Each structure stands twice: as structure tokens, then as C-alpha cells.
PDB file of N, CA, C and O in Angstrom:
ATOM      1  N   MET E 282       4.043  46.879 -83.224  1.00 44.00           N
ATOM      2  CA  MET E 282       4.180  45.649 -82.460  1.00 44.00           C
ATOM      3  C   MET E 282       5.661  44.737 -82.875  1.00 44.00           C
ATOM      4  O   MET E 282       6.014  44.421 -81.649  1.00 44.00           O
ATOM      5  N   TRP E 283       5.897  45.065 -83.505  1.00 44.00           N
ATOM      6  CA  TRP E 283       7.566  45.235 -83.980  1.00 44.00           C
ATOM      7  C   TRP E 283       8.766  45.854 -83.617  1.00 44.00           C
ATOM      8  O   TRP E 283      10.372  45.678 -83.841  1.00 44.00           O
ATOM      9  N   GLY E 284       8.013  46.883 -82.782  1.00 50.00           N
ATOM     10  CA  GLY E 284       9.181  48.023 -82.249  1.00 50.00           C
ATOM     11  C   GLY E 284      10.147  47.385 -80.603  1.00 50.00           C
ATOM     12  O   GLY E 284      10.738  48.175 -80.221  1.00 50.00           O
ATOM     13  N   SER E 285       9.868  45.732 -80.861  1.00 57.00           N
ATOM     14  CA  SER E 285      10.145  45.465 -79.230  1.00 57.00           C
ATOM     15  C   SER E 285      12.576  44.517 -79.721  1.00 57.00           C
ATOM     16  O   SER E 285      12.737  43.941 -79.053  1.00 57.00           O
ATOM     17  N   GLY E 286      12.083  44.997 -81.066  1.00 84.00           N
ATOM     18  CA  GLY E 286      13.737  44.628 -81.703  1.00 84.00           C
ATOM     19  C   GLY E 286      13.459  43.249 -81.863  1.00 84.00           C
ATOM     20  O   GLY E 286      14.999  43.200 -82.242  1.00 84.00           O
ATOM     21  N   HIS E 287      12.953  42.821 -81.558  1.00 90.00           N
ATOM     22  CA  HIS E 287      12.441  41.065 -82.514  1.00 90.00           C
ATOM     23  C   HIS E 287      11.716  41.160 -83.883  1.00 90.00           C
ATOM     24  O   HIS E 287      10.958  41.192 -84.082  1.00 90.00           O
ATOM     25  N   SER E 288      11.881  41.232 -84.715  1.00 93.00           N
ATOM     26  CA  SER E 288      11.573  40.405 -86.267  1.00 93.00           C
ATOM     27  C   SER E 288      11.551  39.412 -86.552  1.00 93.00           C
ATOM     28  O   SER E 288      12.445  38.391 -86.204  1.00 93.00           O
ATOM     29  N   ILE E 289      10.391  38.598 -86.394  1.00 95.00           N
ATOM     30  CA  ILE E 289       9.992  36.704 -87.075  1.00 95.00           C
ATOM     31  C   ILE E 289      10.473  36.635 -88.555  1.00 95.00           C
ATOM     32  O   ILE E 289       9.675  37.546 -89.214  1.00 95.00           O
ATOM     33  N   ASN E 290      10.860  36.284 -88.974  1.00 96.00           N
ATOM     34  CA  ASN E 290      10.593  35.558 -90.168  1.00 96.00           C
ATOM     35  C   ASN E 290      10.191  33.976 -89.922  1.00 96.00           C
ATOM     36  O   ASN E 290      10.630  33.467 -89.686  1.00 96.00           O
ATOM     37  N   VAL E 291       9.095  34.144 -90.788  1.00 96.00           N
ATOM     38  CA  VAL E 291       9.036  32.765 -91.258  1.00 96.00           C
ATOM     39  C   VAL E 291       9.711  31.366 -92.298  1.00 96.00           C
ATOM     40  O   VAL E 291       9.631  31.864 -93.804  1.00 96.00           O
ATOM     41  N   MET E 292      10.698  30.759 -92.015  1.00 95.00           N
ATOM     42  CA  MET E 292      10.620  29.790 -93.011  1.00 95.00           C
ATOM     43  C   MET E 292      10.495  28.394 -93.084  1.00 95.00           C
ATOM     44  O   MET E 292      10.489  28.358 -92.250  1.00 95.00           O
ATOM     45  N   PRO E 293      11.182  27.228 -93.863  1.00 95.00           N
ATOM     46  CA  PRO E 293      11.108  26.402 -94.101  1.00 95.00           C
ATOM     47  C   PRO E 293      12.077  25.667 -93.353  1.00 95.00           C
ATOM     48  O   PRO E 293      12.972  25.749 -93.068  1.00 95.00           O
ATOM     49  N   ALA E 294      11.518  24.317 -92.556  1.00 92.00           N
ATOM     50  CA  ALA E 294      12.373  23.651 -91.517  1.00 92.00           C
ATOM     51  C   ALA E 294      12.685  23.131 -92.315  1.00 92.00           C
ATOM     52  O   ALA E 294      13.465  22.607 -93.803  1.00 92.00           O
ATOM     53  N   ARG E 295      14.344  22.068 -91.720  1.00 88.00           N
ATOM     54  CA  ARG E 295      14.989  21.493 -91.985  1.00 88.00           C
ATOM     55  C   ARG E 295      13.961  20.124 -92.780  1.00 88.00           C
ATOM     56  O   ARG E 295      13.781  19.617 -92.927  1.00 88.00           O
ATOM     57  N   GLY E 296      14.293  19.489 -94.325  1.00 87.00           N
ATOM     58  CA  GLY E 296      13.417  18.817 -94.557  1.00 87.00           C
ATOM     59  C   GLY E 296      12.163  19.219 -95.365  1.00 87.00           C
ATOM     60  O   GLY E 296      12.610  18.527 -96.784  1.00 87.00           O
ATOM     61  N   GLY E 297      12.442  20.561 -95.463  1.00 86.00           N
ATOM     62  CA  GLY E 297      11.555  21.112 -96.349  1.00 86.00           C
ATOM     63  C   GLY E 297      10.361  20.661 -96.650  1.00 86.00           C
ATOM     64  O   GLY E 297       9.482  21.794 -96.873  1.00 86.00           O
ATOM     65  N   ARG E 298       9.356  20.160 -95.514  1.00 92.00           N
ATOM     66  CA  ARG E 298       8.250  20.118 -95.159  1.00 92.00           C
ATOM     67  C   ARG E 298       7.670  20.365 -94.761  1.00 92.00           C
ATOM     68  O   ARG E 298       6.273  20.350 -94.641  1.00 92.00           O
ATOM     69  N   LYS E 299       7.894  20.623 -93.324  1.00 96.00           N
ATOM     70  CA  LYS E 299       6.954  21.691 -92.846  1.00 96.00           C
ATOM     71  C   LYS E 299       7.976  23.381 -92.494  1.00 96.00           C
ATOM     72  O   LYS E 299       9.235  23.516 -93.455  1.00 96.00           O
ATOM     73  N   VAL E 300       6.920  23.691 -91.979  1.00 97.00           N
ATOM     74  CA  VAL E 300       8.089  24.980 -90.910  1.00 97.00           C
ATOM     75  C   VAL E 300       8.272  26.273 -89.968  1.00 97.00           C
ATOM     76  O   VAL E 300       7.676  24.981 -89.362  1.00 97.00           O
ATOM     77  N   GLN E 301       8.820  26.917 -90.022  1.00 97.00           N
ATOM     78  CA  GLN E 301       9.471  27.465 -88.311  1.00 97.00           C
ATOM     79  C   GLN E 301       8.789  28.886 -88.651  1.00 97.00           C
ATOM     80  O   GLN E 301      10.314  29.404 -89.663  1.00 97.00           O
ATOM     81  N   TYR E 302       9.265  29.759 -87.611  1.00 97.00           N
ATOM     82  CA  TYR E 302       9.490  30.623 -87.746  1.00 97.00           C
ATOM     83  C   TYR E 302      11.167  31.083 -87.000  1.00 97.00           C
ATOM     84  O   TYR E 302      11.960  29.962 -86.180  1.00 97.00           O
ATOM     85  N   VAL E 303      11.296  32.119 -87.304  1.00 96.00           N
ATOM     86  CA  VAL E 303      12.991  31.975 -86.755  1.00 96.00           C
ATOM     87  C   VAL E 303      13.267  33.942 -86.452  1.00 96.00           C
ATOM     88  O   VAL E 303      12.353  35.223 -86.791  1.00 96.00           O
ATOM     89  N   CYS E 304      13.836  34.477 -85.327  1.00 95.00           N
ATOM     90  CA  CYS E 304      13.627  35.706 -84.372  1.00 95.00           C
ATOM     91  C   CYS E 304      14.768  36.005 -84.691  1.00 95.00           C
ATOM     92  O   CYS E 304      15.824  35.406 -84.281  1.00 95.00           O
ATOM     93  N   SER E 305      14.617  37.500 -84.536  1.00 94.00           N
ATOM     94  CA  SER E 305      15.793  38.052 -84.744  1.00 94.00           C
ATOM     95  C   SER E 305      16.878  38.081 -83.418  1.00 94.00           C
ATOM     96  O   SER E 305      18.557  37.897 -83.555  1.00 94.00           O
ATOM     97  N   CYS E 306      16.402  37.296 -82.559  1.00 93.00           N
ATOM     98  CA  CYS E 306      16.966  37.263 -81.008  1.00 93.00           C
ATOM     99  C   CYS E 306      17.673  36.428 -80.828  1.00 93.00           C
ATOM    100  O   CYS E 306      19.193  35.574 -80.430  1.00 93.00           O
ATOM    101  N   GLY E 307      17.217  35.378 -82.250  1.00 93.00           N
ATOM    102  CA  GLY E 307      18.186  33.416 -82.130  1.00 93.00           C
ATOM    103  C   GLY E 307      16.755  32.630 -82.063  1.00 93.00           C
ATOM    104  O   GLY E 307      17.081  31.667 -81.938  1.00 93.00           O
ATOM    105  N   ALA E 308      16.353  32.692 -81.621  1.00 94.00           N
ATOM    106  CA  ALA E 308      15.108  32.294 -80.906  1.00 94.00           C
ATOM    107  C   ALA E 308      14.128  30.798 -82.334  1.00 94.00           C
ATOM    108  O   ALA E 308      14.150  32.070 -83.312  1.00 94.00           O
ATOM    109  N   ARG E 309      13.768  29.899 -82.159  1.00 95.00           N
ATOM    110  CA  ARG E 309      13.437  29.305 -83.550  1.00 95.00           C
ATOM    111  C   ARG E 309      11.943  28.291 -82.662  1.00 95.00           C
ATOM    112  O   ARG E 309      12.164  28.407 -81.732  1.00 95.00           O
ATOM    113  N   GLY E 310      11.026  28.648 -83.385  1.00 95.00           N
ATOM    114  CA  GLY E 310       9.904  28.064 -83.156  1.00 95.00           C
ATOM    115  C   GLY E 310      10.404  26.040 -83.967  1.00 95.00           C
ATOM    116  O   GLY E 310      10.501  25.645 -84.453  1.00 95.00           O
ATOM    117  N   TYR E 311       8.590  25.864 -82.776  1.00 94.00           N
ATOM    118  CA  TYR E 311       8.634  24.027 -83.871  1.00 94.00           C
ATOM    119  C   TYR E 311       8.832  24.003 -85.316  1.00 94.00           C
ATOM    120  O   TYR E 311       7.789  25.125 -85.497  1.00 94.00           O
ATOM    121  N   GLU E 312       8.654  22.750 -85.656  1.00 96.00           N
ATOM    122  CA  GLU E 312       8.740  22.402 -86.983  1.00 96.00           C
ATOM    123  C   GLU E 312       6.703  22.339 -87.433  1.00 96.00           C
ATOM    124  O   GLU E 312       6.284  21.512 -86.332  1.00 96.00           O
ATOM    125  N   VAL E 313       6.505  23.550 -87.656  1.00 97.00           N
ATOM    126  CA  VAL E 313       4.922  22.702 -88.497  1.00 97.00           C
ATOM    127  C   VAL E 313       4.091  22.873 -88.907  1.00 97.00           C
ATOM    128  O   VAL E 313       5.363  23.702 -90.447  1.00 97.00           O
ATOM    129  N   ASN E 314       3.536  22.174 -89.854  1.00 96.00           N
ATOM    130  CA  ASN E 314       3.005  22.006 -90.676  1.00 96.00           C
ATOM    131  C   ASN E 314       2.528  23.747 -92.135  1.00 96.00           C
ATOM    132  O   ASN E 314       2.648  23.606 -92.749  1.00 96.00           O
ATOM    133  N   SER E 315       2.277  24.530 -91.069  1.00 96.00           N
ATOM    134  CA  SER E 315       0.940  26.030 -91.917  1.00 96.00           C
ATOM    135  C   SER E 315       2.140  27.033 -91.839  1.00 96.00           C
ATOM    136  O   SER E 315       2.131  26.636 -90.616  1.00 96.00           O
ATOM    137  N   SER E 316       2.127  27.871 -92.180  1.00 95.00           N
ATOM    138  CA  SER E 316       3.083  29.505 -92.124  1.00 95.00           C
ATOM    139  C   SER E 316       1.735  30.178 -91.212  1.00 95.00           C
ATOM    140  O   SER E 316       2.689  30.519 -90.641  1.00 95.00           O
ATOM    141  N   SER E 317       1.179  30.431 -90.987  1.00 96.00           N
ATOM    142  CA  SER E 317       0.148  30.730 -89.725  1.00 96.00           C
ATOM    143  C   SER E 317      -0.113  30.403 -88.695  1.00 96.00           C
ATOM    144  O   SER E 317      -0.135  30.777 -87.688  1.00 96.00           O
ATOM    145  N   GLN E 318       0.519  28.835 -88.324  1.00 97.00           N
ATOM    146  CA  GLN E 318       0.765  28.212 -87.470  1.00 97.00           C
ATOM    147  C   GLN E 318       2.103  28.790 -86.513  1.00 97.00           C
ATOM    148  O   GLN E 318       2.452  29.405 -86.381  1.00 97.00           O
ATOM    149  N   ALA E 319       3.166  29.367 -87.225  1.00 97.00           N
ATOM    150  CA  ALA E 319       4.455  29.115 -87.153  1.00 97.00           C
ATOM    151  C   ALA E 319       4.594  31.076 -87.267  1.00 97.00           C
ATOM    152  O   ALA E 319       4.979  31.329 -86.076  1.00 97.00           O
ATOM    153  N   GLN E 320       4.123  32.332 -87.886  1.00 96.00           N
ATOM    154  CA  GLN E 320       3.526  32.894 -87.398  1.00 96.00           C
ATOM    155  C   GLN E 320       2.747  32.944 -86.387  1.00 96.00           C
ATOM    156  O   GLN E 320       2.950  34.511 -85.145  1.00 96.00           O
ATOM    157  N   GLN E 321       1.610  32.498 -85.951  1.00 96.00           N
ATOM    158  CA  GLN E 321       0.517  33.212 -85.031  1.00 96.00           C
ATOM    159  C   GLN E 321       2.058  32.771 -83.462  1.00 96.00           C
ATOM    160  O   GLN E 321       2.536  33.484 -82.170  1.00 96.00           O
ATOM    161  N   MET E 322       3.070  31.143 -83.391  1.00 96.00           N
ATOM    162  CA  MET E 322       3.939  31.255 -81.955  1.00 96.00           C
ATOM    163  C   MET E 322       5.711  32.106 -81.968  1.00 96.00           C
ATOM    164  O   MET E 322       4.997  33.046 -81.937  1.00 96.00           O
ATOM    165  N   GLY E 323       5.715  32.678 -83.344  1.00 95.00           N
ATOM    166  CA  GLY E 323       6.188  33.877 -83.429  1.00 95.00           C
ATOM    167  C   GLY E 323       5.620  35.204 -82.714  1.00 95.00           C
ATOM    168  O   GLY E 323       5.523  36.390 -82.135  1.00 95.00           O
ATOM    169  N   ARG E 324       4.357  35.936 -83.278  1.00 95.00           N
ATOM    170  CA  ARG E 324       3.278  37.016 -82.666  1.00 95.00           C
ATOM    171  C   ARG E 324       3.885  36.364 -81.169  1.00 95.00           C
ATOM    172  O   ARG E 324       4.240  36.832 -80.263  1.00 95.00           O
ATOM    173  N   GLU E 325       3.654  35.449 -80.877  1.00 95.00           N
ATOM    174  CA  GLU E 325       3.260  35.330 -78.623  1.00 95.00           C
ATOM    175  C   GLU E 325       4.986  34.609 -78.193  1.00 95.00           C
ATOM    176  O   GLU E 325       5.069  35.663 -77.390  1.00 95.00           O
ATOM    177  N   HIS E 326       5.710  34.620 -79.238  1.00 94.00           N
ATOM    178  CA  HIS E 326       7.400  35.554 -79.059  1.00 94.00           C
ATOM    179  C   HIS E 326       7.535  36.348 -78.575  1.00 94.00           C
ATOM    180  O   HIS E 326       7.853  36.164 -77.591  1.00 94.00           O
ATOM    181  N   VAL E 327       7.366  37.483 -80.082  1.00 93.00           N
ATOM    182  CA  VAL E 327       7.494  38.949 -79.430  1.00 93.00           C
ATOM    183  C   VAL E 327       6.747  39.476 -78.075  1.00 93.00           C
ATOM    184  O   VAL E 327       6.903  39.822 -77.376  1.00 93.00           O
ATOM    185  N   ALA E 328       5.438  38.815 -78.184  1.00 92.00           N
ATOM    186  CA  ALA E 328       4.369  39.335 -76.873  1.00 92.00           C
ATOM    187  C   ALA E 328       5.503  39.341 -75.556  1.00 92.00           C
ATOM    188  O   ALA E 328       5.000  39.779 -74.665  1.00 92.00           O
ATOM    189  N   LYS E 329       5.854  37.556 -75.497  1.00 91.00           N
ATOM    190  CA  LYS E 329       6.057  37.432 -74.131  1.00 91.00           C
ATOM    191  C   LYS E 329       7.512  37.396 -74.433  1.00 91.00           C
ATOM    192  O   LYS E 329       7.400  38.169 -73.237  1.00 91.00           O
ATOM    193  N   ALA E 330       8.222  38.207 -74.878  1.00 86.00           N
ATOM    194  CA  ALA E 330       9.603  38.798 -74.597  1.00 86.00           C
ATOM    195  C   ALA E 330       9.541  40.446 -74.439  1.00 86.00           C
ATOM    196  O   ALA E 330      10.284  40.758 -73.706  1.00 86.00           O
ATOM    197  N   GLY E 331       8.406  41.124 -74.973  1.00 82.00           N
ATOM    198  CA  GLY E 331       7.631  42.462 -74.796  1.00 82.00           C
ATOM    199  C   GLY E 331       7.492  42.146 -73.011  1.00 82.00           C
ATOM    200  O   GLY E 331       7.335  43.455 -72.392  1.00 82.00           O
ATOM    201  N   ARG E 332       6.898  41.294 -72.661  1.00 82.00           N
ATOM    202  CA  ARG E 332       6.341  41.232 -70.928  1.00 82.00           C
ATOM    203  C   ARG E 332       7.413  41.152 -70.072  1.00 82.00           C
ATOM    204  O   ARG E 332       7.892  41.814 -69.589  1.00 82.00           O
ATOM    205  N   LYS E 333       9.130  40.056 -70.634  1.00 77.00           N
ATOM    206  CA  LYS E 333       9.492  40.039 -70.226  1.00 77.00           C
ATOM    207  C   LYS E 333      10.597  41.357 -69.888  1.00 77.00           C
ATOM    208  O   LYS E 333      11.466  41.830 -69.396  1.00 77.00           O
ATOM    209  N   GLY E 334      11.163  42.395 -70.852  1.00 68.00           N
ATOM    210  CA  GLY E 334      11.280  43.055 -71.601  1.00 68.00           C
ATOM    211  C   GLY E 334      12.200  43.425 -71.910  1.00 68.00           C
ATOM    212  O   GLY E 334      13.619  43.739 -71.980  1.00 68.00           O
ATOM    213  N   LYS E 335      12.240  41.773 -72.298  1.00 58.00           N
ATOM    214  CA  LYS E 335      13.619  41.504 -73.515  1.00 58.00           C
ATOM    215  C   LYS E 335      14.197  42.012 -74.839  1.00 58.00           C
ATOM    216  O   LYS E 335      13.122  42.423 -75.437  1.00 58.00           O
TER     217      LYS E 335
END
């Protein structure tokens, strides 16, 4: 899954109460309340990028 060159990290968003994913390609996810939501969005980003061939 991670062979696509995208690496996802879940980090605190600005303000510190919410989290978001940050990808090695520079993409950032929406600010959400739980790290599991952020990880899921990150996985969807990697899958979508893989389908596009990027």
C-alpha cells in the first residue's frame, strides 16, 4: 500500500484540538476530531493517487 511513494502522517492541526493527515506529496486532509478519521482520509488519498498513477 505504501509503495506508491506517499507516506501519511497524522498530526495535530492548528490550534491543537483537532488532527489532520499530512502526506509526503504535500497534501493535507481536513481537520477532524479523531486520528482514526484522519488515517482513513489518508488511506483514501493514497488509493486515489495510486489510481491516477501519481
